[in-house]
PDB file of C-alpha atoms and ligand atoms in Angstrom:
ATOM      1  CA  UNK A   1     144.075 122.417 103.497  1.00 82.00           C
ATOM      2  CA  UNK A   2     141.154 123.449 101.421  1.00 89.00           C
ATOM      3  CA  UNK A   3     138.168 121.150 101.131  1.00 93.00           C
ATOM      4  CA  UNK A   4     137.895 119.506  97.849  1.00 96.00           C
ATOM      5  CA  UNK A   5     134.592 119.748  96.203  1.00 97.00           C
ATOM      6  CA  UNK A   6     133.470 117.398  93.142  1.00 98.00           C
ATOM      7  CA  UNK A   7     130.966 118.520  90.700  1.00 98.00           C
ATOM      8  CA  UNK A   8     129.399 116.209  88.871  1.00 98.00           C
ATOM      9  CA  UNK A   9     127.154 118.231  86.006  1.00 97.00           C
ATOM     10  CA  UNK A  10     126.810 118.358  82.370  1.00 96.00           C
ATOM     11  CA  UNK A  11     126.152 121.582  81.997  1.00 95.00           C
ATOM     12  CA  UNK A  12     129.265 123.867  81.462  1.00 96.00           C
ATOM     13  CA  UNK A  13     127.273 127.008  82.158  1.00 95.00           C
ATOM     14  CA  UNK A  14     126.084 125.390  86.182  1.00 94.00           C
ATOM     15  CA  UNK A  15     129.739 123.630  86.646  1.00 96.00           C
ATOM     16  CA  UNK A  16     131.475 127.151  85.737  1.00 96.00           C
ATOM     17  CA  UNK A  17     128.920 128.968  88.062  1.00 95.00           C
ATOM     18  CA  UNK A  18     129.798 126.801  91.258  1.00 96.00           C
ATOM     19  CA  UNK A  19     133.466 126.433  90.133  1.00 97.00           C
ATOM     20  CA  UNK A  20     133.617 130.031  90.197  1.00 97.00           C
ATOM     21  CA  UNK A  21     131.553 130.966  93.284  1.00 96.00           C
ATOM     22  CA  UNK A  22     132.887 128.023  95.744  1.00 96.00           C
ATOM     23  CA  UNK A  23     136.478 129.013  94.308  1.00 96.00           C
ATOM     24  CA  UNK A  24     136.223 132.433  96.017  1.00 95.00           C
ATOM     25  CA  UNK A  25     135.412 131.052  99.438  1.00 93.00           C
ATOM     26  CA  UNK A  26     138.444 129.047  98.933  1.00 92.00           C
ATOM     27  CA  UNK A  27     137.302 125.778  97.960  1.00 96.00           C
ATOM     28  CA  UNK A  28     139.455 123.873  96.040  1.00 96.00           C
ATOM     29  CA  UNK A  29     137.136 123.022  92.838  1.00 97.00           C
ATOM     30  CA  UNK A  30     137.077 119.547  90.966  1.00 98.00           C
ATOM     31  CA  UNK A  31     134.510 119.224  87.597  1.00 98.00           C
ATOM     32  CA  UNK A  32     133.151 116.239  86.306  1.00 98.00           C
ATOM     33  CA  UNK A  33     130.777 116.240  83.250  1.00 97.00           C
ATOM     34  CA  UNK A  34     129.747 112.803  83.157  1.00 97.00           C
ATOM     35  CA  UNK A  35     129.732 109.943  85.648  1.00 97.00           C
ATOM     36  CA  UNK A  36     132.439 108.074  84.076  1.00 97.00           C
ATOM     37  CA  UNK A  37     134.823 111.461  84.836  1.00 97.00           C
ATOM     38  CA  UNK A  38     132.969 111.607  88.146  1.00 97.00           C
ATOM     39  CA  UNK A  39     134.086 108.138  88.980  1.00 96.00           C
ATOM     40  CA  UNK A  40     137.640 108.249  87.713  1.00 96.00           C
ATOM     41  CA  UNK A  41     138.385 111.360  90.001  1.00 97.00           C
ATOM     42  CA  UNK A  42     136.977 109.671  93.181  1.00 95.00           C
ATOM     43  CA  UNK A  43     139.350 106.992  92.883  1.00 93.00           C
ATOM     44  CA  UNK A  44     142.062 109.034  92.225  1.00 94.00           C
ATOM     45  CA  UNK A  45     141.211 111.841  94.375  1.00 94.00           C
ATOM     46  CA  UNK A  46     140.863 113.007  97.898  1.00 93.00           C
ATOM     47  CA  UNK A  47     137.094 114.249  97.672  1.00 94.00           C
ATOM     48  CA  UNK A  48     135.573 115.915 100.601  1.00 94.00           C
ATOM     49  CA  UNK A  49     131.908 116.721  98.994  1.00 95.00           C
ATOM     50  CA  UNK A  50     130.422 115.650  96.121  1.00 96.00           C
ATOM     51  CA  UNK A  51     128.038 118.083  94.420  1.00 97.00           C
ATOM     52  CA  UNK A  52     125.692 115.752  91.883  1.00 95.00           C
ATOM     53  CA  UNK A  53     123.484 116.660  88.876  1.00 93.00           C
ATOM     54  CA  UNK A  54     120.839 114.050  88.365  1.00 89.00           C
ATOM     55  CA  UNK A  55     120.432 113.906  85.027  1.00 90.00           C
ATOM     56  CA  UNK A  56     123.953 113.254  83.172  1.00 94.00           C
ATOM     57  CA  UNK A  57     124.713 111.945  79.837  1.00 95.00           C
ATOM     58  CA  UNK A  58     126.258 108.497  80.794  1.00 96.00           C
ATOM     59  CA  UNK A  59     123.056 107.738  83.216  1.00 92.00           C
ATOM     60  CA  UNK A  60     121.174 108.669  86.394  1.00 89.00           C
ATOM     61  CA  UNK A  61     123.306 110.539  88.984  1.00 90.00           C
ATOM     62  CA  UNK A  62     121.165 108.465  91.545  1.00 88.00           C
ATOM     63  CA  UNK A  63     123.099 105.644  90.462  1.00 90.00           C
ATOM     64  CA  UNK A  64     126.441 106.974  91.082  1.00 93.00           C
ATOM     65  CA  UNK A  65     124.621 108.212  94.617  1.00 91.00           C
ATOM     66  CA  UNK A  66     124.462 105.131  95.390  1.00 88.00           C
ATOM     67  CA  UNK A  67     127.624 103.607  94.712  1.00 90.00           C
ATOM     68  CA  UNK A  68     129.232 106.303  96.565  1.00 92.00           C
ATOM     69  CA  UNK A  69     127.522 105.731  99.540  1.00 87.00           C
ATOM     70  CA  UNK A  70     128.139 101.519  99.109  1.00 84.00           C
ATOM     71  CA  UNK A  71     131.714 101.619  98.887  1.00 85.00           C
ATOM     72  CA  UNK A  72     133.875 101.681 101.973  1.00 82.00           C
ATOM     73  CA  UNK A  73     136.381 104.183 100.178  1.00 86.00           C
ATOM     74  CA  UNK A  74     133.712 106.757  99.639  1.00 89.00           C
ATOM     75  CA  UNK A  75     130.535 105.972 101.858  1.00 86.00           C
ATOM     76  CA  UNK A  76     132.340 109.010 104.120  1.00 87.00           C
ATOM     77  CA  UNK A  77     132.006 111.776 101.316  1.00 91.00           C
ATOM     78  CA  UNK A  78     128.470 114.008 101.383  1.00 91.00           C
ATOM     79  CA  UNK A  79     126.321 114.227  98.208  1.00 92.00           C
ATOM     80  CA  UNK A  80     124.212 116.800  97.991  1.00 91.00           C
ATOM     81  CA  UNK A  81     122.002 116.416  94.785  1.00 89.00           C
ATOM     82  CA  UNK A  82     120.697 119.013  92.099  1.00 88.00           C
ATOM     83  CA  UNK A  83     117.510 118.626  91.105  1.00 80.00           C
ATOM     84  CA  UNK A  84     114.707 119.905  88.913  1.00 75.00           C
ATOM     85  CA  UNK A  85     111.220 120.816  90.603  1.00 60.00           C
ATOM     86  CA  UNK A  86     109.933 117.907  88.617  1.00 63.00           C
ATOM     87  CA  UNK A  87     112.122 114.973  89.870  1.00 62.00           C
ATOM     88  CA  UNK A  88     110.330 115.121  93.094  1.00 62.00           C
ATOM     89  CA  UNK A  89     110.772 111.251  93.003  1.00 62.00           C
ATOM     90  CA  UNK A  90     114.388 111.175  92.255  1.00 66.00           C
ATOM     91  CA  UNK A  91     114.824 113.277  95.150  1.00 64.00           C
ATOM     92  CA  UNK A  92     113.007 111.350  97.402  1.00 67.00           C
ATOM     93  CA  UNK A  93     114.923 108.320  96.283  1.00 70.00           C
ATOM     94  CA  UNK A  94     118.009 110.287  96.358  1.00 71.00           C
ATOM     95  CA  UNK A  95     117.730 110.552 100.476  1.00 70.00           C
ATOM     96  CA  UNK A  96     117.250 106.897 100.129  1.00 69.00           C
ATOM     97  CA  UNK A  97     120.093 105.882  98.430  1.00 74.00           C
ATOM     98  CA  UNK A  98     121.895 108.174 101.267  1.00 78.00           C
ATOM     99  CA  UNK A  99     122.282 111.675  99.722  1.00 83.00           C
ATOM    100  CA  UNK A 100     123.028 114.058 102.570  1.00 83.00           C
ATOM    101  CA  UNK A 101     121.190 117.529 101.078  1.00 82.00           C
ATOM    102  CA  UNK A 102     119.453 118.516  98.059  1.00 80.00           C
ATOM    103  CA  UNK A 103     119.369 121.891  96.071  1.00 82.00           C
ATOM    104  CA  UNK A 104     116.310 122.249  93.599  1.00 79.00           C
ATOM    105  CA  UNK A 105     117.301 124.249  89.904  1.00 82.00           C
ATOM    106  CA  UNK A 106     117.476 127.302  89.582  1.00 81.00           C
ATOM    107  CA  UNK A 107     118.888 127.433  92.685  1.00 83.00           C
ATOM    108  CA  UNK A 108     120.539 130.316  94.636  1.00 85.00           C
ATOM    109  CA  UNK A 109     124.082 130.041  93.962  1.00 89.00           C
ATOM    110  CA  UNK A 110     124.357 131.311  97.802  1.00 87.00           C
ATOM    111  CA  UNK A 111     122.084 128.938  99.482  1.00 85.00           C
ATOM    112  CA  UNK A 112     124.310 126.226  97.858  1.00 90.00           C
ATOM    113  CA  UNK A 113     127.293 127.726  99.718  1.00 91.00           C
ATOM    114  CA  UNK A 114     125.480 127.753 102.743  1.00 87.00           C
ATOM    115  CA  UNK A 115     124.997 124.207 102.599  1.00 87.00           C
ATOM    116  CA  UNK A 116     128.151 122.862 101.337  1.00 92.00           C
ATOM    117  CA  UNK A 117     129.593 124.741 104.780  1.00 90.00           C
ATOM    118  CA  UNK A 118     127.014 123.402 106.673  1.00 85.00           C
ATOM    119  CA  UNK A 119     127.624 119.939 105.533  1.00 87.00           C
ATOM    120  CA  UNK A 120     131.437 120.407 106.038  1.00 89.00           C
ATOM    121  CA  UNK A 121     131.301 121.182 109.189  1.00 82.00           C
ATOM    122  CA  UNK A 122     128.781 119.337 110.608  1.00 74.00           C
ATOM    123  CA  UNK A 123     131.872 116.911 109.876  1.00 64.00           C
ATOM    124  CA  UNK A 124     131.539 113.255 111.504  1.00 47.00           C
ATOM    125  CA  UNK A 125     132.535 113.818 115.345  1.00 32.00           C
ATOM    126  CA  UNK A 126     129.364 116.467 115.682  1.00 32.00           C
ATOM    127  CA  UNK A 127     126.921 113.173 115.111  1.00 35.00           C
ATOM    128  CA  UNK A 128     127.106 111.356 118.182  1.00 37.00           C
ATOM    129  CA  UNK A 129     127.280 113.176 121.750  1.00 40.00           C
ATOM    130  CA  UNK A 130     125.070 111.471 123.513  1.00 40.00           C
ATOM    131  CA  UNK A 131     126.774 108.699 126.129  1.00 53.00           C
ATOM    132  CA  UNK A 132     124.121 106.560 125.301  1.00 64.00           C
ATOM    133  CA  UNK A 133     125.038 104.200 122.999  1.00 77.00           C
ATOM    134  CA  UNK A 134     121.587 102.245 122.545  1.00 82.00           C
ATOM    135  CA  UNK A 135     118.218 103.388 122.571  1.00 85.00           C
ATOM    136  CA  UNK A 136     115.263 100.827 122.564  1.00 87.00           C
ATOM    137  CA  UNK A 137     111.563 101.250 123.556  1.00 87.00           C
ATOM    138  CA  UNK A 138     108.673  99.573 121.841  1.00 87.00           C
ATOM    139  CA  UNK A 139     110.237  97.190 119.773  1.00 89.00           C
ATOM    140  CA  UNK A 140     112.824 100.079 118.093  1.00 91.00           C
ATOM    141  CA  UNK A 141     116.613  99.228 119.153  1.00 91.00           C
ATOM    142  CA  UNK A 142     118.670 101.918 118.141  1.00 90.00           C
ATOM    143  CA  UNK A 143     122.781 101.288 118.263  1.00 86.00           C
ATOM    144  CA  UNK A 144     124.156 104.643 118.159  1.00 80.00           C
ATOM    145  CA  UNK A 145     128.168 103.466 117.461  1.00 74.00           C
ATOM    146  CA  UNK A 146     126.996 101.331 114.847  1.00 76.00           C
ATOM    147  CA  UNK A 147     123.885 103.810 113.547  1.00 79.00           C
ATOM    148  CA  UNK A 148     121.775 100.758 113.226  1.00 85.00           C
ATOM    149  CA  UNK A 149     118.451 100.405 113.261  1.00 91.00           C
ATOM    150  CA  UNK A 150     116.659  97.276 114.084  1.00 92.00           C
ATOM    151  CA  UNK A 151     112.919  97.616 114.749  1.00 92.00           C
ATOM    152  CA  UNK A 152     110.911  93.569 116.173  1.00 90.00           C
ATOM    153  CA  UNK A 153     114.317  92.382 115.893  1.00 89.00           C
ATOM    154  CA  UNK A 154     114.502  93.344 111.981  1.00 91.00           C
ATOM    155  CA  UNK A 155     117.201  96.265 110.564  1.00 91.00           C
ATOM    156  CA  UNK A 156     115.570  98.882 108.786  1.00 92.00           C
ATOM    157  CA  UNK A 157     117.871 101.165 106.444  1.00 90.00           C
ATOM    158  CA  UNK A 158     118.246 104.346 107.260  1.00 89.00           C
ATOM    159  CA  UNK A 159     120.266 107.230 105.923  1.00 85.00           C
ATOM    160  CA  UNK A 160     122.811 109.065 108.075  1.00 80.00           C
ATOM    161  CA  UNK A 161     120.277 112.093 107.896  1.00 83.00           C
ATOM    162  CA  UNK A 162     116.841 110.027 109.152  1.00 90.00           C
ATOM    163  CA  UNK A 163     119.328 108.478 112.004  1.00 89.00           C
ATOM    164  CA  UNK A 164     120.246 112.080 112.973  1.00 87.00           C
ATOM    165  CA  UNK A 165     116.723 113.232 112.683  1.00 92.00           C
ATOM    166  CA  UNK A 166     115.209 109.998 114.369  1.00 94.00           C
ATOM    167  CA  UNK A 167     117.876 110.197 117.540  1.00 90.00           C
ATOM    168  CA  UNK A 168     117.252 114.153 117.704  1.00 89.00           C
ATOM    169  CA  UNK A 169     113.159 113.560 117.726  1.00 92.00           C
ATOM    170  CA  UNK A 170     113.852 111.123 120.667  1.00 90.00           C
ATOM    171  CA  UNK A 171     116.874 112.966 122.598  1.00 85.00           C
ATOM    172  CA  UNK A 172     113.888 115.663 123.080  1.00 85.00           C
ATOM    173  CA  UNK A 173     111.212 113.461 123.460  1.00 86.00           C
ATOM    174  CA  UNK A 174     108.205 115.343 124.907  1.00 83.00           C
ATOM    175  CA  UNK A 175     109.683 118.384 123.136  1.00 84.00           C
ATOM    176  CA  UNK A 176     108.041 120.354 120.081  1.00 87.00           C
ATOM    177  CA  UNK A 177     110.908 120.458 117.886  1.00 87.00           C
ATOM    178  CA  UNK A 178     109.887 123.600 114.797  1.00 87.00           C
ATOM    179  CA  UNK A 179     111.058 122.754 111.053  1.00 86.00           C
ATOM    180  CA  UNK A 180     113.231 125.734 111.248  1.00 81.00           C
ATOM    181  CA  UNK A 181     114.939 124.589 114.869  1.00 82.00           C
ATOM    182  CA  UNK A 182     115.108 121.266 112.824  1.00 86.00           C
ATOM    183  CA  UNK A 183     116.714 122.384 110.000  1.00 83.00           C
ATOM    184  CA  UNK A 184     119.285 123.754 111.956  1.00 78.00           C
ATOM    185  CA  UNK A 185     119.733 120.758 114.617  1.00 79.00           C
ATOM    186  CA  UNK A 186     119.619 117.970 112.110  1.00 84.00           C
ATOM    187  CA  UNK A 187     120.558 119.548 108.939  1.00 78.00           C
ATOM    188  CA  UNK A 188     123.193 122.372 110.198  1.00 72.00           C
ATOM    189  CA  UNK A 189     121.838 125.296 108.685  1.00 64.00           C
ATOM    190  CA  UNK A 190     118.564 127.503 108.936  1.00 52.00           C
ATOM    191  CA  UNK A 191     116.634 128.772 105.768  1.00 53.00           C
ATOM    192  CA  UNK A 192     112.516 129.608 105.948  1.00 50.00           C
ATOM    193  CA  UNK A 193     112.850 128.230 102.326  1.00 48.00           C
ATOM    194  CA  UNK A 194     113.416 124.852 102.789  1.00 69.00           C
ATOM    195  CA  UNK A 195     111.379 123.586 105.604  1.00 75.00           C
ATOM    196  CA  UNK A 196     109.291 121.385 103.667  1.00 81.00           C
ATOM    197  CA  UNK A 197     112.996 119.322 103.530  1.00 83.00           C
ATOM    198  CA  UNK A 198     111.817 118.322 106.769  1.00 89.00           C
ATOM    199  CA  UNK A 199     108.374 117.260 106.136  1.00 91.00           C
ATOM    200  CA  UNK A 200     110.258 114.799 103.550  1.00 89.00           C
ATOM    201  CA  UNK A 201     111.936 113.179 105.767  1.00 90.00           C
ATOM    202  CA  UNK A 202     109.807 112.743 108.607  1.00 95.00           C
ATOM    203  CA  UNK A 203     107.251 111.215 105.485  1.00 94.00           C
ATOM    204  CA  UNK A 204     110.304 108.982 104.316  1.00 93.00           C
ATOM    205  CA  UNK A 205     111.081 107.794 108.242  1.00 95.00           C
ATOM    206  CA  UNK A 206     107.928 106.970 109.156  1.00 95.00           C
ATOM    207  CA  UNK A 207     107.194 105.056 105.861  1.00 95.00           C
ATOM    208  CA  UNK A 208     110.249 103.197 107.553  1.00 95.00           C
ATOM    209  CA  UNK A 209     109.072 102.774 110.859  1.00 94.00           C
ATOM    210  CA  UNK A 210     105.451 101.465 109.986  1.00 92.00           C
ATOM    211  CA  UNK A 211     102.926 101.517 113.275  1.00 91.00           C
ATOM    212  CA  UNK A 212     106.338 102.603 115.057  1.00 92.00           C
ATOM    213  CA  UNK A 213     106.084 105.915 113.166  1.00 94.00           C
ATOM    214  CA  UNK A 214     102.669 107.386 115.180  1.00 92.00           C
ATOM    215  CA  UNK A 215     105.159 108.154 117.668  1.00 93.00           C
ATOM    216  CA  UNK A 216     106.361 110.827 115.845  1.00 94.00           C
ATOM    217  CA  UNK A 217     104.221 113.069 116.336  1.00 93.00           C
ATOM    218  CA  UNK A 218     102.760 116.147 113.658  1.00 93.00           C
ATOM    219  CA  UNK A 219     102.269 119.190 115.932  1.00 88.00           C
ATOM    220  CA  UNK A 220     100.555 121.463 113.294  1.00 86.00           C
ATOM    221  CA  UNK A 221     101.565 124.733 112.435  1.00 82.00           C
ATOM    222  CA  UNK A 222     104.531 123.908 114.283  1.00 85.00           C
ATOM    223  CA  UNK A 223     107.163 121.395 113.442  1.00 90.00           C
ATOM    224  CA  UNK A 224     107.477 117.600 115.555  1.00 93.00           C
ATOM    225  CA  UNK A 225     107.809 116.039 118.496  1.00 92.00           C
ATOM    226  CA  UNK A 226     108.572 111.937 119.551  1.00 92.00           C
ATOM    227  CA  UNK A 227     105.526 110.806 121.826  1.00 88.00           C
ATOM    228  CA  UNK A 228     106.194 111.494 125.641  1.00 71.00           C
ATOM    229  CA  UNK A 229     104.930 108.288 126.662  1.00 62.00           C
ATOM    230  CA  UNK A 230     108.092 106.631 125.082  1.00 52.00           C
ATOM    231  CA  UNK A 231     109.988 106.262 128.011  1.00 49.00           C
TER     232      UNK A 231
HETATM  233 CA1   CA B   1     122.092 117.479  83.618  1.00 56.62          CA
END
């Protein structure tokens, strides 16, 4: 069975482009110009990935984003967003309403590829190998079945990525983790362009963390590393 990918743009020209290129590597294609077709195909469709344009006629694609990610029916499917250079913002929130990847216009119509397979097959059993299933240590708890994070006995939201990225930093605690060796690890795929994808999330997960966050560590030049002391 084919994956089935949803795009959700307004612009023929873009839908057409992806259509046409994910088509080839045997995707099976669904197109949505608005959110109002985006949302009547999701309920009436087996989605696997969701491919999201920002700005669409009905309203904000961040909106849809997020009801996606609320519902129990489709809180499984990855988003990755499209976005302009200039909606640094929307992107930003975009991770925070749980978007999975990004892909700033004009983008490559192969780097898209590369991460709508990396997404795919990072699939859900790849997330959790540790036999742990709690961390805690300085007031952070950690559930790794439940990926939730409570930190001096309050939850704090995270995504599914800043969980990944979060466990990872501490699974190698000590460790100098690089962007690129990051990128790979956490996100499933490795590209010297998009490094600073990192830096946004460590920015976003230590906003989260308050104090907590100084034990992530910058390691300039370099990439990241959770404080050795930790343990
Ligand atoms: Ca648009």
């Amino acid at each position: 069975m084919p994956s089935r990918i949803l795009i959700i743009e307004d612009e023929p020209d873009i839908r057409k482009t992806i259509d046409y290129n994910l088509s080839k590597e045997s995707f099976k294609v669904l197109q949505a110009a608005s959110i109002q077709e985006g949302e009547q195909i999701l309920a009436s469709d087996k989605i696997d990935l969701v491919i999201l344009d920002l700005m669409l006629p009905d309203g904000s694609g961040l909106t849809l984003c997020r009801d996606i990610k609320s519902e129990s029916q489709t809180k499984h499917i990855p988003v990755i967003i499209l976005t302009a250079k200039t909606e640094e913002v929307d992107r930003v929130v975009g991770f925070e309403l749980g978007a999975d990847d990004y892909v700033t216009k004009p983008f490559s119509v192969r780097e898209l590829i590369l991460r709508v397979k990396a997404i795919l097959k990072r699939g859900p059993t790849k997330q959790d190998q540790s036999v742990n299933t709690e961390y805690s240590f300085d007031g952070l708890i950690l559930n790794y079945e439940a990926h939730q994070a409570h930190l001096d006995g309050k939850e704090i939201s995270l995504t599914a990525l800043e969980f990944r990225l979060l466990k990872h930093l501490i699974d190698r605690k000590g460790r100098v983790q690089s962007r690129d060796q990051l990128l790979e690890d956490v996100w499933g795929y490795s590209s010297d362009v998009t490094t600073r994808t990192v830096d946004t999330h460590i920015k976003r997960l230590r906003e989260k963390l308050g104090p907590f966050g100084e034990h992530i560590l910058t390691i300039r030049g370099v990439g990241y590393r959770f404080s050795k002391d930790a343990d």
